[in-house]
């Protein structure tokens, strides 16, 4: 299961109570900040990452974080987006510049191939791209390799995006250059997998601070669905008037 939950960039040591250690042995175990076991699974559990993260998302602590996230990114609204520093690797498109896309709404998602939240959000972006294929809107996925400083092969990145059904442009944001310029510039953020809606004048008009959005009728996914709808609404509201 370490392939599904990659090792952290720094060494982490845990000292478990004997009873917890006995219960955790040989199983994937989710332990809360209070030290209690919140869930256990075998490594063979189907869709293990999705099952674990869904449980995490329902926890009160995670709900509080989500509420705090709603205020994140408001400092960017109305400001001009800086030219991205991604590439030279691009797929599904010729190399693009932000300035080349003036006059169109732009939706940008920072993503990586070791994140289940990204695996859920990129298909949601693809859904919006297909829904709005005739509108003046461009979707772009900027790839960030985790941990910072690591490198992936571009062919592997492109293959992973293709597995998710992505056909919109993607580019490699080496060393998180654009991510740091736009999102991590001296500000503490809870997630790096942020998404942005930029209007036809190049201004940030909507920020989704991460980590996930997708359409769903399941009450357990209410927040992810609400965030998906908010992004869709932001795109529609900022399309050039004649194309609404």
JSON list of C-alpha atoms in Angstrom, two decimals:
[
{"chain": "A", "resi": 1, "resn": "UNK", "atom": "CA", "xyz": [0.00, 0.00, 0.00]},
{"chain": "A", "resi": 2, "resn": "UNK", "atom": "CA", "xyz": [3.01, 2.32, 0.08]},
{"chain": "A", "resi": 3, "resn": "UNK", "atom": "CA", "xyz": [2.49, 2.71, -3.67]},
{"chain": "A", "resi": 4, "resn": "UNK", "atom": "CA", "xyz": [-0.95, 4.15, -2.94]},
{"chain": "A", "resi": 5, "resn": "UNK", "atom": "CA", "xyz": [0.15, 6.25, 0.04]},
{"chain": "A", "resi": 6, "resn": "UNK", "atom": "CA", "xyz": [3.67, 7.47, -0.88]},
{"chain": "A", "resi": 7, "resn": "UNK", "atom": "CA", "xyz": [6.28, 7.94, 1.82]},
{"chain": "A", "resi": 8, "resn": "UNK", "atom": "CA", "xyz": [6.53, 11.47, 3.28]},
{"chain": "A", "resi": 9, "resn": "UNK", "atom": "CA", "xyz": [9.58, 13.57, 2.29]},
{"chain": "A", "resi": 10, "resn": "UNK", "atom": "CA", "xyz": [10.83, 13.56, 5.91]},
{"chain": "A", "resi": 11, "resn": "UNK", "atom": "CA", "xyz": [11.20, 10.66, 8.30]},
{"chain": "A", "resi": 12, "resn": "UNK", "atom": "CA", "xyz": [8.28, 10.27, 10.70]},
{"chain": "A", "resi": 13, "resn": "UNK", "atom": "CA", "xyz": [8.44, 8.24, 13.90]},
{"chain": "A", "resi": 14, "resn": "UNK", "atom": "CA", "xyz": [5.35, 7.14, 15.80]},
{"chain": "A", "resi": 15, "resn": "UNK", "atom": "CA", "xyz": [5.21, 5.62, 19.26]},
{"chain": "A", "resi": 16, "resn": "UNK", "atom": "CA", "xyz": [1.97, 3.69, 19.56]},
{"chain": "A", "resi": 17, "resn": "UNK", "atom": "CA", "xyz": [0.33, 2.44, 22.72]},
{"chain": "A", "resi": 18, "resn": "UNK", "atom": "CA", "xyz": [0.78, -1.36, 22.97]},
{"chain": "A", "resi": 19, "resn": "UNK", "atom": "CA", "xyz": [-2.91, -2.03, 22.35]},
{"chain": "A", "resi": 20, "resn": "UNK", "atom": "CA", "xyz": [-2.99, 0.25, 19.31]},
{"chain": "A", "resi": 21, "resn": "UNK", "atom": "CA", "xyz": [0.21, -1.30, 17.99]},
{"chain": "A", "resi": 22, "resn": "UNK", "atom": "CA", "xyz": [-1.28, -4.78, 18.37]},
{"chain": "A", "resi": 23, "resn": "UNK", "atom": "CA", "xyz": [-4.45, -3.77, 16.52]},
{"chain": "A", "resi": 24, "resn": "UNK", "atom": "CA", "xyz": [-2.53, -1.98, 13.76]},
{"chain": "A", "resi": 25, "resn": "UNK", "atom": "CA", "xyz": [-0.08, -4.76, 13.00]},
{"chain": "A", "resi": 26, "resn": "UNK", "atom": "CA", "xyz": [-0.45, -5.97, 9.41]},
{"chain": "A", "resi": 27, "resn": "UNK", "atom": "CA", "xyz": [-3.28, -3.58, 8.57]},
{"chain": "A", "resi": 28, "resn": "UNK", "atom": "CA", "xyz": [-3.70, -0.12, 7.09]},
{"chain": "A", "resi": 29, "resn": "UNK", "atom": "CA", "xyz": [-4.73, 1.90, 10.14]},
{"chain": "A", "resi": 30, "resn": "UNK", "atom": "CA", "xyz": [-6.06, 5.43, 10.33]},
{"chain": "A", "resi": 31, "resn": "UNK", "atom": "CA", "xyz": [-5.25, 7.04, 13.69]},
{"chain": "A", "resi": 32, "resn": "UNK", "atom": "CA", "xyz": [-6.77, 10.39, 14.66]},
{"chain": "A", "resi": 33, "resn": "UNK", "atom": "CA", "xyz": [-5.01, 13.24, 16.42]},
{"chain": "A", "resi": 34, "resn": "UNK", "atom": "CA", "xyz": [-6.61, 11.98, 19.62]},
{"chain": "A", "resi": 35, "resn": "UNK", "atom": "CA", "xyz": [-4.64, 8.75, 19.26]},
{"chain": "A", "resi": 36, "resn": "UNK", "atom": "CA", "xyz": [-7.71, 6.61, 18.62]},
{"chain": "A", "resi": 37, "resn": "UNK", "atom": "CA", "xyz": [-8.11, 4.18, 15.73]},
{"chain": "A", "resi": 38, "resn": "UNK", "atom": "CA", "xyz": [-10.61, 5.63, 13.24]},
{"chain": "A", "resi": 39, "resn": "UNK", "atom": "CA", "xyz": [-10.56, 2.83, 10.72]},
{"chain": "A", "resi": 40, "resn": "UNK", "atom": "CA", "xyz": [-8.68, -0.27, 9.59]},
{"chain": "A", "resi": 41, "resn": "UNK", "atom": "CA", "xyz": [-8.38, -2.08, 6.28]},
{"chain": "A", "resi": 42, "resn": "UNK", "atom": "CA", "xyz": [-6.35, -4.77, 4.61]},
{"chain": "A", "resi": 43, "resn": "UNK", "atom": "CA", "xyz": [-3.88, -3.69, 1.95]},
{"chain": "A", "resi": 44, "resn": "UNK", "atom": "CA", "xyz": [-6.05, -5.51, -0.61]},
{"chain": "A", "resi": 45, "resn": "UNK", "atom": "CA", "xyz": [-9.13, -3.39, 0.10]},
{"chain": "A", "resi": 46, "resn": "UNK", "atom": "CA", "xyz": [-10.65, -2.19, -3.17]},
{"chain": "A", "resi": 47, "resn": "UNK", "atom": "CA", "xyz": [-10.17, 1.55, -3.85]},
{"chain": "A", "resi": 48, "resn": "UNK", "atom": "CA", "xyz": [-8.23, 1.84, -0.59]},
{"chain": "A", "resi": 49, "resn": "UNK", "atom": "CA", "xyz": [-7.06, 5.47, -0.98]},
{"chain": "A", "resi": 50, "resn": "UNK", "atom": "CA", "xyz": [-10.58, 6.65, -1.85]},
{"chain": "A", "resi": 51, "resn": "UNK", "atom": "CA", "xyz": [-12.07, 4.77, 1.11]},
{"chain": "A", "resi": 52, "resn": "UNK", "atom": "CA", "xyz": [-9.54, 6.26, 3.55]},
{"chain": "A", "resi": 53, "resn": "UNK", "atom": "CA", "xyz": [-9.78, 9.83, 2.28]},
{"chain": "A", "resi": 54, "resn": "UNK", "atom": "CA", "xyz": [-13.57, 9.72, 2.26]},
{"chain": "A", "resi": 55, "resn": "UNK", "atom": "CA", "xyz": [-13.49, 8.81, 5.96]},
{"chain": "A", "resi": 56, "resn": "UNK", "atom": "CA", "xyz": [-10.99, 11.59, 6.65]},
{"chain": "A", "resi": 57, "resn": "UNK", "atom": "CA", "xyz": [-13.21, 14.10, 4.85]},
{"chain": "A", "resi": 58, "resn": "UNK", "atom": "CA", "xyz": [-16.15, 13.26, 7.15]},
{"chain": "A", "resi": 59, "resn": "UNK", "atom": "CA", "xyz": [-14.16, 13.91, 10.33]},
{"chain": "A", "resi": 60, "resn": "UNK", "atom": "CA", "xyz": [-15.02, 17.10, 12.31]},
{"chain": "A", "resi": 61, "resn": "UNK", "atom": "CA", "xyz": [-11.40, 18.29, 12.12]},
{"chain": "A", "resi": 62, "resn": "UNK", "atom": "CA", "xyz": [-11.45, 17.98, 8.34]},
{"chain": "A", "resi": 63, "resn": "UNK", "atom": "CA", "xyz": [-14.78, 19.79, 8.17]},
{"chain": "A", "resi": 64, "resn": "UNK", "atom": "CA", "xyz": [-13.30, 22.67, 10.20]},
{"chain": "A", "resi": 65, "resn": "UNK", "atom": "CA", "xyz": [-10.35, 22.80, 7.83]},
{"chain": "A", "resi": 66, "resn": "UNK", "atom": "CA", "xyz": [-12.73, 22.91, 4.87]},
{"chain": "A", "resi": 67, "resn": "UNK", "atom": "CA", "xyz": [-14.58, 25.87, 6.42]},
{"chain": "A", "resi": 68, "resn": "UNK", "atom": "CA", "xyz": [-11.27, 27.70, 6.89]},
{"chain": "A", "resi": 69, "resn": "UNK", "atom": "CA", "xyz": [-10.39, 26.88, 3.29]},
{"chain": "A", "resi": 70, "resn": "UNK", "atom": "CA", "xyz": [-13.39, 28.84, 2.08]},
{"chain": "A", "resi": 71, "resn": "UNK", "atom": "CA", "xyz": [-11.58, 32.04, 3.02]},
{"chain": "A", "resi": 72, "resn": "UNK", "atom": "CA", "xyz": [-8.28, 30.93, 1.45]},
{"chain": "A", "resi": 73, "resn": "UNK", "atom": "CA", "xyz": [-7.37, 32.63, -1.78]},
{"chain": "A", "resi": 74, "resn": "UNK", "atom": "CA", "xyz": [-9.61, 35.64, -1.32]},
{"chain": "A", "resi": 75, "resn": "UNK", "atom": "CA", "xyz": [-6.47, 37.77, -1.22]},
{"chain": "A", "resi": 76, "resn": "UNK", "atom": "CA", "xyz": [-5.92, 36.89, -4.90]},
{"chain": "A", "resi": 77, "resn": "UNK", "atom": "CA", "xyz": [-9.37, 37.81, -6.21]},
{"chain": "A", "resi": 78, "resn": "UNK", "atom": "CA", "xyz": [-9.23, 40.71, -8.64]},
{"chain": "A", "resi": 79, "resn": "UNK", "atom": "CA", "xyz": [-5.45, 40.59, -8.94]},
{"chain": "A", "resi": 80, "resn": "UNK", "atom": "CA", "xyz": [-3.62, 39.96, -12.19]},
{"chain": "A", "resi": 81, "resn": "UNK", "atom": "CA", "xyz": [-2.27, 36.46, -12.77]},
{"chain": "A", "resi": 82, "resn": "UNK", "atom": "CA", "xyz": [1.47, 36.36, -13.45]},
{"chain": "A", "resi": 83, "resn": "UNK", "atom": "CA", "xyz": [2.71, 34.60, -16.56]},
{"chain": "A", "resi": 84, "resn": "UNK", "atom": "CA", "xyz": [3.14, 30.92, -15.79]},
{"chain": "A", "resi": 85, "resn": "UNK", "atom": "CA", "xyz": [6.61, 29.38, -15.79]},
{"chain": "A", "resi": 86, "resn": "UNK", "atom": "CA", "xyz": [5.62, 25.89, -16.88]},
{"chain": "A", "resi": 87, "resn": "UNK", "atom": "CA", "xyz": [7.25, 23.82, -19.56]},
{"chain": "A", "resi": 88, "resn": "UNK", "atom": "CA", "xyz": [8.99, 23.31, -21.89]},
{"chain": "A", "resi": 89, "resn": "UNK", "atom": "CA", "xyz": [7.01, 20.05, -21.75]},
{"chain": "A", "resi": 90, "resn": "UNK", "atom": "CA", "xyz": [3.42, 20.35, -22.97]},
{"chain": "A", "resi": 91, "resn": "UNK", "atom": "CA", "xyz": [0.89, 17.73, -24.04]},
{"chain": "A", "resi": 92, "resn": "UNK", "atom": "CA", "xyz": [-2.48, 17.97, -25.83]},
{"chain": "A", "resi": 93, "resn": "UNK", "atom": "CA", "xyz": [-1.47, 21.41, -27.10]},
{"chain": "A", "resi": 94, "resn": "UNK", "atom": "CA", "xyz": [1.35, 23.49, -28.45]},
{"chain": "A", "resi": 95, "resn": "UNK", "atom": "CA", "xyz": [3.18, 25.41, -25.70]},
{"chain": "A", "resi": 96, "resn": "UNK", "atom": "CA", "xyz": [0.86, 28.11, -24.37]},
{"chain": "A", "resi": 97, "resn": "UNK", "atom": "CA", "xyz": [1.45, 31.46, -22.75]},
{"chain": "A", "resi": 98, "resn": "UNK", "atom": "CA", "xyz": [-1.01, 33.12, -20.42]},
{"chain": "A", "resi": 99, "resn": "UNK", "atom": "CA", "xyz": [-0.95, 36.26, -22.55]},
{"chain": "A", "resi": 100, "resn": "UNK", "atom": "CA", "xyz": [-1.89, 34.18, -25.59]},
{"chain": "A", "resi": 101, "resn": "UNK", "atom": "CA", "xyz": [-5.21, 33.32, -23.92]},
{"chain": "A", "resi": 102, "resn": "UNK", "atom": "CA", "xyz": [-6.45, 36.84, -23.20]},
{"chain": "A", "resi": 103, "resn": "UNK", "atom": "CA", "xyz": [-10.06, 37.19, -24.21]},
{"chain": "A", "resi": 104, "resn": "UNK", "atom": "CA", "xyz": [-10.84, 33.68, -22.96]},
{"chain": "A", "resi": 105, "resn": "UNK", "atom": "CA", "xyz": [-11.70, 32.40, -19.50]},
{"chain": "A", "resi": 106, "resn": "UNK", "atom": "CA", "xyz": [-8.95, 30.16, -18.17]},
{"chain": "A", "resi": 107, "resn": "UNK", "atom": "CA", "xyz": [-9.26, 27.33, -15.63]},
{"chain": "A", "resi": 108, "resn": "UNK", "atom": "CA", "xyz": [-5.99, 26.08, -14.13]},
{"chain": "A", "resi": 109, "resn": "UNK", "atom": "CA", "xyz": [-5.48, 23.11, -11.80]},
{"chain": "A", "resi": 110, "resn": "UNK", "atom": "CA", "xyz": [-2.18, 22.21, -10.12]},
{"chain": "A", "resi": 111, "resn": "UNK", "atom": "CA", "xyz": [-2.01, 18.43, -9.87]},
{"chain": "A", "resi": 112, "resn": "UNK", "atom": "CA", "xyz": [0.26, 15.46, -9.30]},
{"chain": "A", "resi": 113, "resn": "UNK", "atom": "CA", "xyz": [0.08, 11.75, -10.07]},
{"chain": "A", "resi": 114, "resn": "UNK", "atom": "CA", "xyz": [0.37, 10.58, -6.45]},
{"chain": "A", "resi": 115, "resn": "UNK", "atom": "CA", "xyz": [-2.75, 12.37, -5.20]},
{"chain": "A", "resi": 116, "resn": "UNK", "atom": "CA", "xyz": [-6.19, 10.68, -5.08]},
{"chain": "A", "resi": 117, "resn": "UNK", "atom": "CA", "xyz": [-7.78, 14.13, -4.85]},
{"chain": "A", "resi": 118, "resn": "UNK", "atom": "CA", "xyz": [-6.21, 15.05, -8.19]},
{"chain": "A", "resi": 119, "resn": "UNK", "atom": "CA", "xyz": [-7.35, 11.75, -9.67]},
{"chain": "A", "resi": 120, "resn": "UNK", "atom": "CA", "xyz": [-10.91, 12.78, -8.79]},
{"chain": "A", "resi": 121, "resn": "UNK", "atom": "CA", "xyz": [-10.63, 16.45, -9.80]},
{"chain": "A", "resi": 122, "resn": "UNK", "atom": "CA", "xyz": [-9.02, 16.10, -13.23]},
{"chain": "A", "resi": 123, "resn": "UNK", "atom": "CA", "xyz": [-11.90, 14.04, -14.65]},
{"chain": "A", "resi": 124, "resn": "UNK", "atom": "CA", "xyz": [-14.23, 16.70, -13.22]},
{"chain": "A", "resi": 125, "resn": "UNK", "atom": "CA", "xyz": [-12.28, 19.34, -15.16]},
{"chain": "A", "resi": 126, "resn": "UNK", "atom": "CA", "xyz": [-12.53, 17.17, -18.26]},
{"chain": "A", "resi": 127, "resn": "UNK", "atom": "CA", "xyz": [-16.30, 17.02, -17.79]},
{"chain": "A", "resi": 128, "resn": "UNK", "atom": "CA", "xyz": [-16.45, 20.82, -17.69]},
{"chain": "A", "resi": 129, "resn": "UNK", "atom": "CA", "xyz": [-14.15, 21.07, -20.72]},
{"chain": "A", "resi": 130, "resn": "UNK", "atom": "CA", "xyz": [-16.45, 18.82, -22.74]},
{"chain": "A", "resi": 131, "resn": "UNK", "atom": "CA", "xyz": [-19.55, 20.62, -21.49]},
{"chain": "A", "resi": 132, "resn": "UNK", "atom": "CA", "xyz": [-18.11, 24.00, -22.54]},
{"chain": "A", "resi": 133, "resn": "UNK", "atom": "CA", "xyz": [-16.21, 22.93, -25.65]},
{"chain": "A", "resi": 134, "resn": "UNK", "atom": "CA", "xyz": [-17.88, 25.62, -27.76]},
{"chain": "A", "resi": 135, "resn": "UNK", "atom": "CA", "xyz": [-17.37, 28.44, -25.24]},
{"chain": "A", "resi": 136, "resn": "UNK", "atom": "CA", "xyz": [-14.32, 30.73, -25.04]},
{"chain": "A", "resi": 137, "resn": "UNK", "atom": "CA", "xyz": [-12.76, 28.89, -22.10]},
{"chain": "A", "resi": 138, "resn": "UNK", "atom": "CA", "xyz": [-9.47, 26.96, -21.85]},
{"chain": "A", "resi": 139, "resn": "UNK", "atom": "CA", "xyz": [-8.61, 24.32, -19.25]},
{"chain": "A", "resi": 140, "resn": "UNK", "atom": "CA", "xyz": [-4.99, 23.69, -18.26]},
{"chain": "A", "resi": 141, "resn": "UNK", "atom": "CA", "xyz": [-3.44, 21.22, -15.83]},
{"chain": "A", "resi": 142, "resn": "UNK", "atom": "CA", "xyz": [-0.05, 22.25, -14.42]},
{"chain": "A", "resi": 143, "resn": "UNK", "atom": "CA", "xyz": [1.81, 19.19, -13.12]},
{"chain": "A", "resi": 144, "resn": "UNK", "atom": "CA", "xyz": [3.76, 19.45, -9.84]},
{"chain": "A", "resi": 145, "resn": "UNK", "atom": "CA", "xyz": [6.03, 16.56, -8.90]},
{"chain": "A", "resi": 146, "resn": "UNK", "atom": "CA", "xyz": [5.89, 15.62, -5.20]},
{"chain": "A", "resi": 147, "resn": "UNK", "atom": "CA", "xyz": [7.85, 15.91, -3.02]},
{"chain": "A", "resi": 148, "resn": "UNK", "atom": "CA", "xyz": [9.31, 19.25, -4.07]},
{"chain": "A", "resi": 149, "resn": "UNK", "atom": "CA", "xyz": [12.64, 18.64, -5.77]},
{"chain": "A", "resi": 150, "resn": "UNK", "atom": "CA", "xyz": [11.70, 15.25, -7.20]},
{"chain": "A", "resi": 151, "resn": "UNK", "atom": "CA", "xyz": [11.31, 14.63, -10.93]},
{"chain": "A", "resi": 152, "resn": "UNK", "atom": "CA", "xyz": [9.04, 12.33, -12.92]},
{"chain": "A", "resi": 153, "resn": "UNK", "atom": "CA", "xyz": [9.36, 11.29, -16.53]},
{"chain": "A", "resi": 154, "resn": "UNK", "atom": "CA", "xyz": [7.11, 13.39, -18.72]},
{"chain": "A", "resi": 155, "resn": "UNK", "atom": "CA", "xyz": [5.96, 10.31, -20.61]},
{"chain": "A", "resi": 156, "resn": "UNK", "atom": "CA", "xyz": [4.72, 8.84, -17.31]},
{"chain": "A", "resi": 157, "resn": "UNK", "atom": "CA", "xyz": [2.91, 12.05, -16.43]},
{"chain": "A", "resi": 158, "resn": "UNK", "atom": "CA", "xyz": [1.20, 12.18, -19.83]},
{"chain": "A", "resi": 159, "resn": "UNK", "atom": "CA", "xyz": [0.24, 8.51, -19.55]},
{"chain": "A", "resi": 160, "resn": "UNK", "atom": "CA", "xyz": [-1.33, 9.07, -16.13]},
{"chain": "A", "resi": 161, "resn": "UNK", "atom": "CA", "xyz": [-3.34, 12.03, -17.41]},
{"chain": "A", "resi": 162, "resn": "UNK", "atom": "CA", "xyz": [-4.53, 9.94, -20.36]},
{"chain": "A", "resi": 163, "resn": "UNK", "atom": "CA", "xyz": [-5.67, 7.19, -17.96]},
{"chain": "A", "resi": 164, "resn": "UNK", "atom": "CA", "xyz": [-7.84, 9.82, -16.25]},
{"chain": "A", "resi": 165, "resn": "UNK", "atom": "CA", "xyz": [-9.38, 10.75, -19.61]},
{"chain": "A", "resi": 166, "resn": "UNK", "atom": "CA", "xyz": [-7.71, 14.16, -19.81]},
{"chain": "A", "resi": 167, "resn": "UNK", "atom": "CA", "xyz": [-7.57, 15.74, -23.27]},
{"chain": "A", "resi": 168, "resn": "UNK", "atom": "CA", "xyz": [-7.08, 19.39, -22.28]},
{"chain": "A", "resi": 169, "resn": "UNK", "atom": "CA", "xyz": [-3.56, 20.93, -22.26]},
{"chain": "A", "resi": 170, "resn": "UNK", "atom": "CA", "xyz": [-1.14, 19.90, -19.51]},
{"chain": "A", "resi": 171, "resn": "UNK", "atom": "CA", "xyz": [2.37, 21.17, -18.76]},
{"chain": "A", "resi": 172, "resn": "UNK", "atom": "CA", "xyz": [5.18, 20.40, -16.32]},
{"chain": "A", "resi": 173, "resn": "UNK", "atom": "CA", "xyz": [5.62, 23.06, -13.60]},
{"chain": "A", "resi": 174, "resn": "UNK", "atom": "CA", "xyz": [9.23, 22.24, -12.71]},
{"chain": "A", "resi": 175, "resn": "UNK", "atom": "CA", "xyz": [10.33, 23.08, -9.16]},
{"chain": "A", "resi": 176, "resn": "UNK", "atom": "CA", "xyz": [6.76, 24.32, -8.54]},
{"chain": "A", "resi": 177, "resn": "UNK", "atom": "CA", "xyz": [7.80, 27.60, -10.18]},
{"chain": "A", "resi": 178, "resn": "UNK", "atom": "CA", "xyz": [4.29, 28.73, -11.14]},
{"chain": "A", "resi": 179, "resn": "UNK", "atom": "CA", "xyz": [2.70, 27.19, -8.05]},
{"chain": "A", "resi": 180, "resn": "UNK", "atom": "CA", "xyz": [5.04, 29.17, -5.82]},
{"chain": "A", "resi": 181, "resn": "UNK", "atom": "CA", "xyz": [4.56, 32.36, -7.85]},
{"chain": "A", "resi": 182, "resn": "UNK", "atom": "CA", "xyz": [0.76, 32.15, -7.78]},
{"chain": "A", "resi": 183, "resn": "UNK", "atom": "CA", "xyz": [-0.13, 30.30, -4.60]},
{"chain": "A", "resi": 184, "resn": "UNK", "atom": "CA", "xyz": [2.73, 29.69, -2.16]},
{"chain": "A", "resi": 185, "resn": "UNK", "atom": "CA", "xyz": [4.35, 33.10, -2.35]},
{"chain": "A", "resi": 186, "resn": "UNK", "atom": "CA", "xyz": [4.99, 33.74, 1.33]},
{"chain": "A", "resi": 187, "resn": "UNK", "atom": "CA", "xyz": [1.54, 32.47, 2.35]},
{"chain": "A", "resi": 188, "resn": "UNK", "atom": "CA", "xyz": [0.81, 29.28, 4.29]},
{"chain": "A", "resi": 189, "resn": "UNK", "atom": "CA", "xyz": [-1.67, 27.15, 2.39]},
{"chain": "A", "resi": 190, "resn": "UNK", "atom": "CA", "xyz": [-3.32, 23.89, 3.46]},
{"chain": "A", "resi": 191, "resn": "UNK", "atom": "CA", "xyz": [-3.07, 22.30, 0.02]},
{"chain": "A", "resi": 192, "resn": "UNK", "atom": "CA", "xyz": [-0.93, 22.68, -3.08]},
{"chain": "A", "resi": 193, "resn": "UNK", "atom": "CA", "xyz": [-3.55, 21.14, -5.40]},
{"chain": "A", "resi": 194, "resn": "UNK", "atom": "CA", "xyz": [-5.31, 24.47, -5.94]},
{"chain": "A", "resi": 195, "resn": "UNK", "atom": "CA", "xyz": [-7.45, 25.52, -8.89]},
{"chain": "A", "resi": 196, "resn": "UNK", "atom": "CA", "xyz": [-8.07, 28.96, -10.36]},
{"chain": "A", "resi": 197, "resn": "UNK", "atom": "CA", "xyz": [-10.58, 30.60, -12.67]},
{"chain": "A", "resi": 198, "resn": "UNK", "atom": "CA", "xyz": [-9.06, 33.56, -14.52]},
{"chain": "A", "resi": 199, "resn": "UNK", "atom": "CA", "xyz": [-11.22, 35.98, -16.49]},
{"chain": "A", "resi": 200, "resn": "UNK", "atom": "CA", "xyz": [-10.72, 37.23, -20.03]},
{"chain": "A", "resi": 201, "resn": "UNK", "atom": "CA", "xyz": [-8.66, 40.16, -18.69]},
{"chain": "A", "resi": 202, "resn": "UNK", "atom": "CA", "xyz": [-6.23, 37.88, -16.88]},
{"chain": "A", "resi": 203, "resn": "UNK", "atom": "CA", "xyz": [-7.55, 38.42, -13.33]},
{"chain": "A", "resi": 204, "resn": "UNK", "atom": "CA", "xyz": [-8.21, 35.79, -10.68]},
{"chain": "A", "resi": 205, "resn": "UNK", "atom": "CA", "xyz": [-11.98, 35.62, -10.18]},
{"chain": "A", "resi": 206, "resn": "UNK", "atom": "CA", "xyz": [-12.36, 32.31, -8.33]},
{"chain": "A", "resi": 207, "resn": "UNK", "atom": "CA", "xyz": [-9.97, 30.23, -6.23]},
{"chain": "A", "resi": 208, "resn": "UNK", "atom": "CA", "xyz": [-10.53, 26.67, -5.14]},
{"chain": "A", "resi": 209, "resn": "UNK", "atom": "CA", "xyz": [-7.86, 26.10, -2.46]},
{"chain": "A", "resi": 210, "resn": "UNK", "atom": "CA", "xyz": [-7.96, 22.32, -2.80]},
{"chain": "A", "resi": 211, "resn": "UNK", "atom": "CA", "xyz": [-7.87, 19.55, -2.46]},
{"chain": "A", "resi": 212, "resn": "UNK", "atom": "CA", "xyz": [-10.81, 18.11, -4.43]},
{"chain": "A", "resi": 213, "resn": "UNK", "atom": "CA", "xyz": [-13.94, 18.84, -6.44]},
{"chain": "A", "resi": 214, "resn": "UNK", "atom": "CA", "xyz": [-16.16, 16.61, -8.52]},
{"chain": "A", "resi": 215, "resn": "UNK", "atom": "CA", "xyz": [-19.87, 16.19, -9.31]},
{"chain": "A", "resi": 216, "resn": "UNK", "atom": "CA", "xyz": [-21.74, 13.75, -7.09]},
{"chain": "A", "resi": 217, "resn": "UNK", "atom": "CA", "xyz": [-25.21, 13.10, -5.74]},
{"chain": "A", "resi": 218, "resn": "UNK", "atom": "CA", "xyz": [-23.84, 11.22, -2.74]},
{"chain": "A", "resi": 219, "resn": "UNK", "atom": "CA", "xyz": [-24.44, 13.23, 0.48]},
{"chain": "A", "resi": 220, "resn": "UNK", "atom": "CA", "xyz": [-20.98, 12.16, 1.66]},
{"chain": "A", "resi": 221, "resn": "UNK", "atom": "CA", "xyz": [-19.53, 14.12, -1.27]},
{"chain": "A", "resi": 222, "resn": "UNK", "atom": "CA", "xyz": [-21.60, 17.25, -0.72]},
{"chain": "A", "resi": 223, "resn": "UNK", "atom": "CA", "xyz": [-18.61, 19.57, -0.32]},
{"chain": "A", "resi": 224, "resn": "UNK", "atom": "CA", "xyz": [-16.79, 18.25, -3.37]},
{"chain": "A", "resi": 225, "resn": "UNK", "atom": "CA", "xyz": [-19.97, 18.63, -5.41]},
{"chain": "A", "resi": 226, "resn": "UNK", "atom": "CA", "xyz": [-20.60, 22.17, -4.11]},
{"chain": "A", "resi": 227, "resn": "UNK", "atom": "CA", "xyz": [-17.06, 23.15, -5.02]},
{"chain": "A", "resi": 228, "resn": "UNK", "atom": "CA", "xyz": [-17.52, 21.68, -8.50]},
{"chain": "A", "resi": 229, "resn": "UNK", "atom": "CA", "xyz": [-20.70, 23.70, -8.98]},
{"chain": "A", "resi": 230, "resn": "UNK", "atom": "CA", "xyz": [-18.98, 26.86, -7.72]},
{"chain": "A", "resi": 231, "resn": "UNK", "atom": "CA", "xyz": [-16.23, 26.47, -10.32]},
{"chain": "A", "resi": 232, "resn": "UNK", "atom": "CA", "xyz": [-18.78, 25.85, -13.07]},
{"chain": "A", "resi": 233, "resn": "UNK", "atom": "CA", "xyz": [-20.74, 28.94, -11.98]},
{"chain": "A", "resi": 234, "resn": "UNK", "atom": "CA", "xyz": [-17.61, 31.11, -11.86]},
{"chain": "A", "resi": 235, "resn": "UNK", "atom": "CA", "xyz": [-16.71, 30.09, -15.42]},
{"chain": "A", "resi": 236, "resn": "UNK", "atom": "CA", "xyz": [-20.20, 30.85, -16.72]},
{"chain": "A", "resi": 237, "resn": "UNK", "atom": "CA", "xyz": [-20.42, 34.21, -14.93]},
{"chain": "A", "resi": 238, "resn": "UNK", "atom": "CA", "xyz": [-17.16, 35.42, -16.45]},
{"chain": "A", "resi": 239, "resn": "UNK", "atom": "CA", "xyz": [-17.59, 34.28, -20.04]},
{"chain": "A", "resi": 240, "resn": "UNK", "atom": "CA", "xyz": [-17.70, 37.21, -22.47]},
{"chain": "A", "resi": 241, "resn": "UNK", "atom": "CA", "xyz": [-21.29, 38.48, -22.46]},
{"chain": "A", "resi": 242, "resn": "UNK", "atom": "CA", "xyz": [-22.10, 37.44, -25.99]},
{"chain": "A", "resi": 243, "resn": "UNK", "atom": "CA", "xyz": [-21.18, 33.83, -25.26]},
{"chain": "A", "resi": 244, "resn": "UNK", "atom": "CA", "xyz": [-23.11, 33.26, -22.01]}
]
